[in-house]
């Protein structure tokens, strides 16, 4: 003997000026096996109070509404429900309703509509509306959880980016102060020995040692620059001039640089993000693009900093862009996000263009964009150790 399934409980708020029609609706639902708790209201004030208080502190499962009431209407009730931001199915049950009115009600958020002379469809329509609303609630909860998870992930990525830069700066300072300082002092001592040595063999050995020290200094300079671009202390424009000139010399790829300003006063953090973005773009061009020309444009206009790096290489395929481990491109997006910017990447058979856009809010201290000499023709980072 099978057990009888429990009757489904239903909290029904009914906007209806006829008590007889209300009783017919409730009877129809109970005949269908529903355990109905209902309340009838017929004015906007009553509806607002019932909506606010709920049924025993719980939200109503469904709202049924007549279309026309004295001083009130189903569409007005629908507007009030929407303003309350409660997700409750709303079904219009009217003596007569035109097609235009029904379409307008559905457009405004009604779940369904039916005629009072066809109440056989009332229960199926009600249950379907409730199920649909529950599915919508579940989706909203899932969407909110996903958005929260994405926000936490974004904050974590930003924190990691900031931590990495801080660690890089600390290591660069140690390389500069300890390694660089010691090597420079050693270089001076060896140079003194080479100048004052009487024995030719000692002088030759000292010259050999000087070459080794110079090699170590160059390596330290390269390591320090990769860790922390000291050239940025000369300003972003000067740093990009220096970077593009160095890139052209190292790779043989014709590279042009253009800036709308000779100097830019930028919020702290923005120059480093722009510099790292250009650095990553040029690195990718070296590795993958097979390009013969590169153009770098830096523009400040309308309160937005724009950095565009384009090449005439083979471009990136959709597969390249969708690689699960394409962390370089993802890193650019995350890095741009740390200063409120974003990256746009377009690619085709005739090349790739990467654009960094950063709206400048004016918040935070400006970076030190001090006057600088033309460093494009220079060979060395002018902020590094001086030469002997």
CSV table of C-alpha atoms in Angstrom, one decimal:
chain,number,residue,atom,x,y,z
A,1,UNK,CA,0.0,0.0,0.0
A,2,UNK,CA,1.6,3.2,-1.2
A,3,UNK,CA,1.7,6.2,1.2
A,4,UNK,CA,-0.3,9.3,0.3
A,5,UNK,CA,2.0,12.1,-0.8
A,6,UNK,CA,1.7,15.2,1.5
A,7,UNK,CA,-0.5,18.0,0.3
A,8,UNK,CA,1.5,20.9,-1.1
A,9,UNK,CA,1.4,24.0,1.0
A,10,UNK,CA,0.7,27.3,-0.8
A,11,UNK,CA,0.6,30.8,0.5
A,12,UNK,CA,-1.7,32.8,-1.8
A,13,UNK,CA,-2.2,36.6,-1.8
A,14,UNK,CA,-5.3,37.4,-3.8
A,15,UNK,CA,-6.1,40.9,-5.0
A,16,UNK,CA,-9.8,40.7,-5.6
A,17,UNK,CA,-12.8,42.9,-4.7
A,18,UNK,CA,-15.3,40.1,-4.9
A,19,UNK,CA,-15.3,37.7,-2.0
A,20,UNK,CA,-17.2,35.2,-4.0
A,21,UNK,CA,-14.6,35.1,-6.8
A,22,UNK,CA,-11.9,34.7,-4.1
A,23,UNK,CA,-13.7,31.7,-2.6
A,24,UNK,CA,-14.0,30.2,-6.0
A,25,UNK,CA,-10.3,30.5,-6.6
A,26,UNK,CA,-9.4,29.0,-3.2
A,27,UNK,CA,-11.9,26.1,-3.7
A,28,UNK,CA,-10.4,25.4,-7.1
A,29,UNK,CA,-7.0,25.1,-5.6
A,30,UNK,CA,-8.0,22.9,-2.7
A,31,UNK,CA,-9.8,20.6,-5.0
A,32,UNK,CA,-6.5,20.1,-6.8
A,33,UNK,CA,-4.9,18.9,-3.6
A,34,UNK,CA,-3.3,22.1,-2.5
A,35,UNK,CA,-3.2,23.2,1.2
A,36,UNK,CA,-4.0,26.8,0.7
A,37,UNK,CA,-3.4,29.7,3.1
A,38,UNK,CA,-4.8,32.8,1.5
A,39,UNK,CA,-5.4,36.5,2.1
A,40,UNK,CA,-7.7,38.7,0.1
A,41,UNK,CA,-6.9,42.4,-0.4
A,42,UNK,CA,-8.5,45.0,-2.6
A,43,UNK,CA,-6.6,48.3,-2.1
A,44,UNK,CA,-3.1,49.5,-2.7
A,45,UNK,CA,-2.6,50.1,1.0
A,46,UNK,CA,-3.7,46.6,1.9
A,47,UNK,CA,-1.6,45.0,-0.8
A,48,UNK,CA,1.5,47.0,0.3
A,49,UNK,CA,1.0,45.9,3.9
A,50,UNK,CA,0.4,42.2,2.9
A,51,UNK,CA,3.5,42.3,0.7
A,52,UNK,CA,5.6,43.8,3.5
A,53,UNK,CA,4.4,41.5,6.3
A,54,UNK,CA,4.2,38.3,4.2
A,55,UNK,CA,2.3,35.3,5.4
A,56,UNK,CA,3.5,34.4,8.9
A,57,UNK,CA,6.7,36.2,8.2
A,58,UNK,CA,7.3,34.3,4.9
A,59,UNK,CA,7.1,35.6,1.4
A,60,UNK,CA,3.9,34.7,-0.5
A,61,UNK,CA,4.2,31.8,-2.9
A,62,UNK,CA,2.0,33.4,-5.5
A,63,UNK,CA,0.0,36.6,-6.0
A,64,UNK,CA,-3.2,36.3,-8.0
A,65,UNK,CA,-4.7,39.6,-9.1
A,66,UNK,CA,-7.9,40.8,-10.7
A,67,UNK,CA,-7.2,43.3,-13.5
A,68,UNK,CA,-9.7,46.1,-12.6
A,69,UNK,CA,-10.6,47.0,-9.0
A,70,UNK,CA,-12.1,50.3,-7.6
A,71,UNK,CA,-9.1,52.7,-7.4
A,72,UNK,CA,-6.6,49.9,-8.0
A,73,UNK,CA,-5.5,47.6,-10.8
A,74,UNK,CA,-3.4,44.6,-11.5
A,75,UNK,CA,-0.8,46.6,-13.4
A,76,UNK,CA,-0.5,49.0,-10.4
A,77,UNK,CA,0.0,46.0,-8.1
A,78,UNK,CA,2.6,44.6,-10.5
A,79,UNK,CA,4.5,47.9,-10.4
A,80,UNK,CA,4.5,47.8,-6.6
A,81,UNK,CA,5.7,44.2,-6.6
A,82,UNK,CA,8.5,45.1,-8.9
A,83,UNK,CA,9.5,48.1,-6.8
A,84,UNK,CA,9.7,45.9,-3.7
A,85,UNK,CA,12.2,43.7,-5.6
A,86,UNK,CA,10.5,40.6,-4.2
A,87,UNK,CA,10.6,37.5,-6.5
A,88,UNK,CA,7.0,36.4,-6.2
A,89,UNK,CA,5.0,34.9,-9.2
A,90,UNK,CA,2.2,37.3,-10.3
A,91,UNK,CA,-0.8,35.9,-12.2
A,92,UNK,CA,-3.6,38.0,-13.5
A,93,UNK,CA,-7.0,36.3,-13.1
A,94,UNK,CA,-9.6,38.6,-14.7
A,95,UNK,CA,-13.2,38.4,-15.9
A,96,UNK,CA,-12.1,39.7,-19.2
A,97,UNK,CA,-8.7,40.8,-20.5
A,98,UNK,CA,-7.7,42.0,-23.9
A,99,UNK,CA,-4.7,40.7,-25.8
A,100,UNK,CA,-2.9,44.1,-25.7
A,101,UNK,CA,-3.4,44.3,-21.9
A,102,UNK,CA,-2.2,40.7,-21.4
A,103,UNK,CA,0.9,41.4,-23.5
A,104,UNK,CA,1.6,44.6,-21.5
A,105,UNK,CA,1.2,42.7,-18.2
A,106,UNK,CA,3.6,40.0,-19.3
A,107,UNK,CA,6.0,42.6,-20.5
A,108,UNK,CA,5.9,44.3,-17.0
A,109,UNK,CA,6.7,41.0,-15.3
A,110,UNK,CA,3.5,39.1,-14.9
A,111,UNK,CA,4.0,35.3,-14.9
A,112,UNK,CA,0.8,34.4,-16.6
A,113,UNK,CA,-2.8,35.5,-17.1
A,114,UNK,CA,-6.1,33.6,-17.3
A,115,UNK,CA,-9.8,34.2,-17.4
A,116,UNK,CA,-12.1,33.6,-14.4
A,117,UNK,CA,-14.4,31.4,-16.6
A,118,UNK,CA,-11.4,29.1,-17.2
A,119,UNK,CA,-10.2,28.3,-13.7
A,120,UNK,CA,-9.3,24.7,-14.7
A,121,UNK,CA,-5.9,26.2,-15.9
A,122,UNK,CA,-5.4,28.0,-12.6
A,123,UNK,CA,-3.5,25.3,-10.6
A,124,UNK,CA,-1.2,24.2,-13.5
A,125,UNK,CA,-0.4,27.8,-14.3
A,126,UNK,CA,0.3,28.6,-10.6
A,127,UNK,CA,2.5,25.7,-10.0
A,128,UNK,CA,4.4,26.3,-13.3
A,129,UNK,CA,4.9,30.0,-12.3
A,130,UNK,CA,6.2,29.0,-8.8
A,131,UNK,CA,8.6,26.5,-10.2
A,132,UNK,CA,9.9,29.0,-12.8
A,133,UNK,CA,10.3,31.6,-10.1
A,134,UNK,CA,12.2,29.2,-7.9
A,135,UNK,CA,14.5,28.3,-10.8
A,136,UNK,CA,15.1,32.1,-11.3
A,137,UNK,CA,15.9,32.5,-7.6
A,138,UNK,CA,18.4,29.6,-7.7
A,139,UNK,CA,20.0,31.1,-10.8
A,140,UNK,CA,20.3,34.5,-9.1
A,141,UNK,CA,21.9,32.9,-6.1
A,142,UNK,CA,24.3,31.0,-8.3
A,143,UNK,CA,25.1,34.2,-10.3
A,144,UNK,CA,25.7,36.1,-7.1
A,145,UNK,CA,28.0,33.4,-5.8
A,146,UNK,CA,29.9,33.3,-9.1
A,147,UNK,CA,30.3,37.1,-9.1
A,148,UNK,CA,31.5,37.0,-5.6
A,149,UNK,CA,34.0,34.3,-6.4
A,150,UNK,CA,35.2,36.2,-9.4
A,151,UNK,CA,35.7,39.4,-7.3
A,152,UNK,CA,37.7,37.4,-4.7
A,153,UNK,CA,39.8,35.9,-7.5
A,154,UNK,CA,40.4,39.4,-9.0
A,155,UNK,CA,41.4,40.8,-5.6
A,156,UNK,CA,43.7,37.9,-5.0
A,157,UNK,CA,45.3,38.4,-8.5
A,158,UNK,CA,45.8,42.1,-7.8
A,159,UNK,CA,47.3,41.3,-4.4
A,160,UNK,CA,49.7,38.9,-6.0
A,161,UNK,CA,50.7,41.4,-8.7
A,162,UNK,CA,51.3,44.0,-6.0
A,163,UNK,CA,53.3,41.6,-3.9
A,164,UNK,CA,55.4,40.5,-6.8
A,165,UNK,CA,56.3,44.0,-7.7
A,166,UNK,CA,57.2,44.8,-4.1
A,167,UNK,CA,59.4,41.7,-3.9
A,168,UNK,CA,61.0,42.6,-7.2
A,169,UNK,CA,61.7,46.1,-5.9
A,170,UNK,CA,63.3,44.8,-2.7
A,171,UNK,CA,65.5,42.3,-4.6
A,172,UNK,CA,66.5,45.1,-7.1
A,173,UNK,CA,67.5,47.3,-4.2
A,174,UNK,CA,69.7,44.5,-2.7
A,175,UNK,CA,71.3,43.9,-6.1
A,176,UNK,CA,72.0,47.6,-6.5
A,177,UNK,CA,73.2,48.3,-3.0
A,178,UNK,CA,75.1,45.1,-2.2
A,179,UNK,CA,76.1,43.4,-5.4
A,180,UNK,CA,76.4,46.5,-7.6
A,181,UNK,CA,78.2,48.5,-4.9
A,182,UNK,CA,80.6,45.7,-4.2
A,183,UNK,CA,81.4,45.1,-7.8
A,184,UNK,CA,81.9,48.8,-8.5
A,185,UNK,CA,84.3,49.0,-5.5
A,186,UNK,CA,86.1,45.9,-6.8
A,187,UNK,CA,86.3,47.4,-10.2
A,188,UNK,CA,88.0,50.5,-8.9
A,189,UNK,CA,90.5,48.5,-6.9
A,190,UNK,CA,91.4,46.3,-9.9
A,191,UNK,CA,91.7,49.3,-12.1
A,192,UNK,CA,94.1,50.9,-9.5
A,193,UNK,CA,96.2,47.6,-9.5
A,194,UNK,CA,96.3,47.6,-13.3
A,195,UNK,CA,97.6,51.2,-13.4
A,196,UNK,CA,100.3,50.7,-10.7
A,197,UNK,CA,101.5,47.2,-11.4
A,198,UNK,CA,105.1,47.0,-12.6
A,199,UNK,CA,104.8,43.4,-13.8
A,200,UNK,CA,103.3,42.9,-17.2
A,201,UNK,CA,101.8,39.6,-16.2
A,202,UNK,CA,100.0,41.2,-13.2
A,203,UNK,CA,98.7,44.0,-15.5
A,204,UNK,CA,97.3,41.4,-17.9
A,205,UNK,CA,95.7,39.5,-15.1
A,206,UNK,CA,94.2,42.7,-13.7
A,207,UNK,CA,92.8,43.6,-17.2
A,208,UNK,CA,91.2,40.1,-17.4
A,209,UNK,CA,89.7,40.6,-14.0
A,210,UNK,CA,88.3,44.0,-15.0
A,211,UNK,CA,86.6,42.3,-18.0
A,212,UNK,CA,85.1,39.7,-15.7
A,213,UNK,CA,83.9,42.4,-13.3
A,214,UNK,CA,82.4,44.4,-16.2
A,215,UNK,CA,80.6,41.3,-17.4
A,216,UNK,CA,79.2,40.8,-13.8
A,217,UNK,CA,78.1,44.5,-13.7
A,218,UNK,CA,76.3,44.2,-17.0
A,219,UNK,CA,74.6,41.0,-15.8
A,220,UNK,CA,73.6,42.7,-12.5
A,221,UNK,CA,72.3,45.7,-14.5
A,222,UNK,CA,70.2,43.4,-16.7
A,223,UNK,CA,68.9,41.5,-13.7
A,224,UNK,CA,68.1,44.7,-11.8
A,225,UNK,CA,66.3,46.2,-14.7
A,226,UNK,CA,64.1,43.2,-15.2
A,227,UNK,CA,63.3,43.2,-11.6
A,228,UNK,CA,62.6,46.9,-11.3
A,229,UNK,CA,62.8,49.3,-14.2
A,230,UNK,CA,64.8,52.2,-12.7
A,231,UNK,CA,64.5,54.0,-16.0
A,232,UNK,CA,61.0,54.8,-14.9
A,233,UNK,CA,62.4,57.4,-12.5
A,234,UNK,CA,63.0,59.4,-15.6
A,235,UNK,CA,59.3,59.3,-16.5
A,236,UNK,CA,57.2,56.9,-18.6
A,237,UNK,CA,57.9,58.7,-21.9
A,238,UNK,CA,61.6,58.5,-21.4
A,239,UNK,CA,61.4,54.9,-20.2
A,240,UNK,CA,59.4,53.8,-23.3
A,241,UNK,CA,61.8,55.7,-25.6
A,242,UNK,CA,64.7,53.8,-24.0
A,243,UNK,CA,62.8,50.5,-24.2
A,244,UNK,CA,61.9,50.8,-27.8
A,245,UNK,CA,65.4,51.9,-28.8
A,246,UNK,CA,66.9,49.0,-26.9
A,247,UNK,CA,64.4,46.6,-28.5
A,248,UNK,CA,65.2,47.8,-32.0
A,249,UNK,CA,68.9,47.4,-31.4
A,250,UNK,CA,68.6,43.9,-29.8
A,251,UNK,CA,66.2,42.4,-32.3
A,252,UNK,CA,66.8,44.3,-35.5
A,253,UNK,CA,63.1,45.0,-35.8
A,254,UNK,CA,62.3,48.5,-37.0
A,255,UNK,CA,60.6,50.2,-34.1
A,256,UNK,CA,59.0,53.6,-33.8
A,257,UNK,CA,57.8,55.4,-30.7
A,258,UNK,CA,55.4,58.3,-30.5
A,259,UNK,CA,54.0,60.1,-27.6
A,260,UNK,CA,51.4,62.9,-27.4
A,261,UNK,CA,53.4,64.6,-24.6
A,262,UNK,CA,57.0,65.0,-23.8
A,263,UNK,CA,56.2,64.5,-20.1
A,264,UNK,CA,53.1,63.1,-18.3
A,265,UNK,CA,52.0,63.6,-14.8
A,266,UNK,CA,50.4,60.2,-14.0
A,267,UNK,CA,49.0,58.7,-10.8
A,268,UNK,CA,51.4,56.4,-8.9
A,269,UNK,CA,51.3,52.9,-10.2
A,270,UNK,CA,50.2,53.7,-13.7
A,271,UNK,CA,53.7,54.2,-15.2
A,272,UNK,CA,54.8,50.8,-14.0
A,273,UNK,CA,51.7,49.1,-15.4
A,274,UNK,CA,52.1,50.8,-18.8
A,275,UNK,CA,55.8,50.0,-18.8
A,276,UNK,CA,55.2,46.3,-17.9
A,277,UNK,CA,52.5,46.1,-20.6
A,278,UNK,CA,54.8,47.4,-23.3
A,279,UNK,CA,57.6,45.1,-22.0
A,280,UNK,CA,55.3,42.0,-22.2
A,281,UNK,CA,54.0,43.0,-25.6
A,282,UNK,CA,57.6,43.5,-27.0
A,283,UNK,CA,58.6,40.2,-25.5
A,284,UNK,CA,55.7,38.4,-27.2
A,285,UNK,CA,56.6,40.0,-30.5
A,286,UNK,CA,60.2,38.8,-30.2
A,287,UNK,CA,59.1,35.2,-29.4
A,288,UNK,CA,56.1,34.7,-31.7
A,289,UNK,CA,55.2,37.5,-34.1
A,290,UNK,CA,57.9,37.2,-36.8
A,291,UNK,CA,57.4,40.9,-37.4
A,292,UNK,CA,59.6,43.4,-39.3
A,293,UNK,CA,57.9,46.6,-37.9
A,294,UNK,CA,56.7,47.6,-34.5
A,295,UNK,CA,54.9,50.8,-33.5
A,296,UNK,CA,54.4,52.0,-30.0
A,297,UNK,CA,52.1,55.0,-29.3
A,298,UNK,CA,51.5,56.6,-26.0
A,299,UNK,CA,48.6,59.1,-25.8
A,300,UNK,CA,47.1,61.1,-23.0
A,301,UNK,CA,43.8,62.6,-24.0
A,302,UNK,CA,40.4,63.2,-22.4
A,303,UNK,CA,41.7,61.9,-19.1
A,304,UNK,CA,42.5,58.5,-20.5
A,305,UNK,CA,46.0,57.1,-20.9
A,306,UNK,CA,46.3,54.9,-24.0
A,307,UNK,CA,49.3,52.7,-24.8
A,308,UNK,CA,49.1,51.0,-28.2
A,309,UNK,CA,51.7,48.4,-29.3
A,310,UNK,CA,51.2,47.1,-32.9
A,311,UNK,CA,53.2,44.9,-35.2
A,312,UNK,CA,53.0,43.5,-38.7
A,313,UNK,CA,53.7,39.9,-37.8
A,314,UNK,CA,51.8,36.7,-38.4
A,315,UNK,CA,49.1,37.5,-35.7
A,316,UNK,CA,47.6,35.3,-33.1
A,317,UNK,CA,45.2,32.5,-33.8
A,318,UNK,CA,42.1,31.9,-31.8
A,319,UNK,CA,43.8,28.8,-30.4
A,320,UNK,CA,46.7,31.0,-29.2
A,321,UNK,CA,44.3,33.3,-27.4
A,322,UNK,CA,42.3,30.4,-25.8
A,323,UNK,CA,45.3,28.5,-24.5
A,324,UNK,CA,44.6,27.4,-20.9
A,325,UNK,CA,48.1,28.4,-19.9
A,326,UNK,CA,48.3,31.8,-21.7
A,327,UNK,CA,49.1,33.5,-18.4
A,328,UNK,CA,51.0,36.3,-20.1
A,329,UNK,CA,47.8,37.8,-21.6
A,330,UNK,CA,45.8,37.1,-18.5
A,331,UNK,CA,48.6,38.8,-16.4
A,332,UNK,CA,48.2,41.9,-18.6
A,333,UNK,CA,44.5,42.0,-17.9
A,334,UNK,CA,45.0,41.6,-14.2
A,335,UNK,CA,47.8,44.1,-14.1
A,336,UNK,CA,45.7,46.7,-15.9
A,337,UNK,CA,42.9,46.1,-13.4
A,338,UNK,CA,45.1,47.1,-10.5
A,339,UNK,CA,44.9,50.7,-11.8
A,340,UNK,CA,41.3,50.6,-13.0
A,341,UNK,CA,42.3,50.0,-16.7
A,342,UNK,CA,41.8,47.2,-19.2
A,343,UNK,CA,43.5,45.6,-22.2
A,344,UNK,CA,42.1,45.1,-25.7
A,345,UNK,CA,43.9,42.7,-27.9
A,346,UNK,CA,43.1,42.3,-31.6
A,347,UNK,CA,45.0,40.1,-34.1
A,348,UNK,CA,44.8,39.1,-37.7
A,349,UNK,CA,47.0,37.7,-40.5
A,350,UNK,CA,48.6,41.2,-40.9
A,351,UNK,CA,49.6,41.7,-37.3
A,352,UNK,CA,48.6,42.2,-33.7
A,353,UNK,CA,47.5,45.3,-31.8
A,354,UNK,CA,47.5,45.5,-28.0
A,355,UNK,CA,45.9,48.5,-26.4
A,356,UNK,CA,46.1,49.4,-22.7
A,357,UNK,CA,43.5,52.0,-21.6
A,358,UNK,CA,43.6,53.6,-18.2
A,359,UNK,CA,41.1,56.3,-17.1
A,360,UNK,CA,42.9,58.7,-14.9
A,361,UNK,CA,40.7,59.7,-11.9
A,362,UNK,CA,43.2,62.2,-10.5
A,363,UNK,CA,43.3,60.2,-7.3
A,364,UNK,CA,46.7,59.5,-5.7
A,365,UNK,CA,50.0,61.4,-5.9
A,366,UNK,CA,51.4,61.9,-9.4
A,367,UNK,CA,54.4,59.9,-10.4
A,368,UNK,CA,57.8,61.6,-10.7
A,369,UNK,CA,58.0,62.5,-14.3
A,370,UNK,CA,61.1,64.6,-14.1
A,371,UNK,CA,62.6,66.4,-17.0
A,372,UNK,CA,64.9,64.1,-18.9
A,373,UNK,CA,67.5,64.1,-21.6
A,374,UNK,CA,66.8,62.3,-24.8
A,375,UNK,CA,67.7,58.8,-23.9
A,376,UNK,CA,66.6,57.1,-27.1
A,377,UNK,CA,70.1,57.3,-28.5
A,378,UNK,CA,71.6,56.2,-25.2
A,379,UNK,CA,72.9,52.7,-24.7
A,380,UNK,CA,72.5,52.3,-21.0
A,381,UNK,CA,69.9,52.8,-18.3
A,382,UNK,CA,70.9,56.3,-17.1
A,383,UNK,CA,69.7,55.6,-13.5
A,384,UNK,CA,72.1,52.7,-13.0
A,385,UNK,CA,75.7,52.8,-11.7
A,386,UNK,CA,77.9,55.3,-13.3
A,387,UNK,CA,80.8,54.3,-15.5
A,388,UNK,CA,84.4,54.6,-14.5
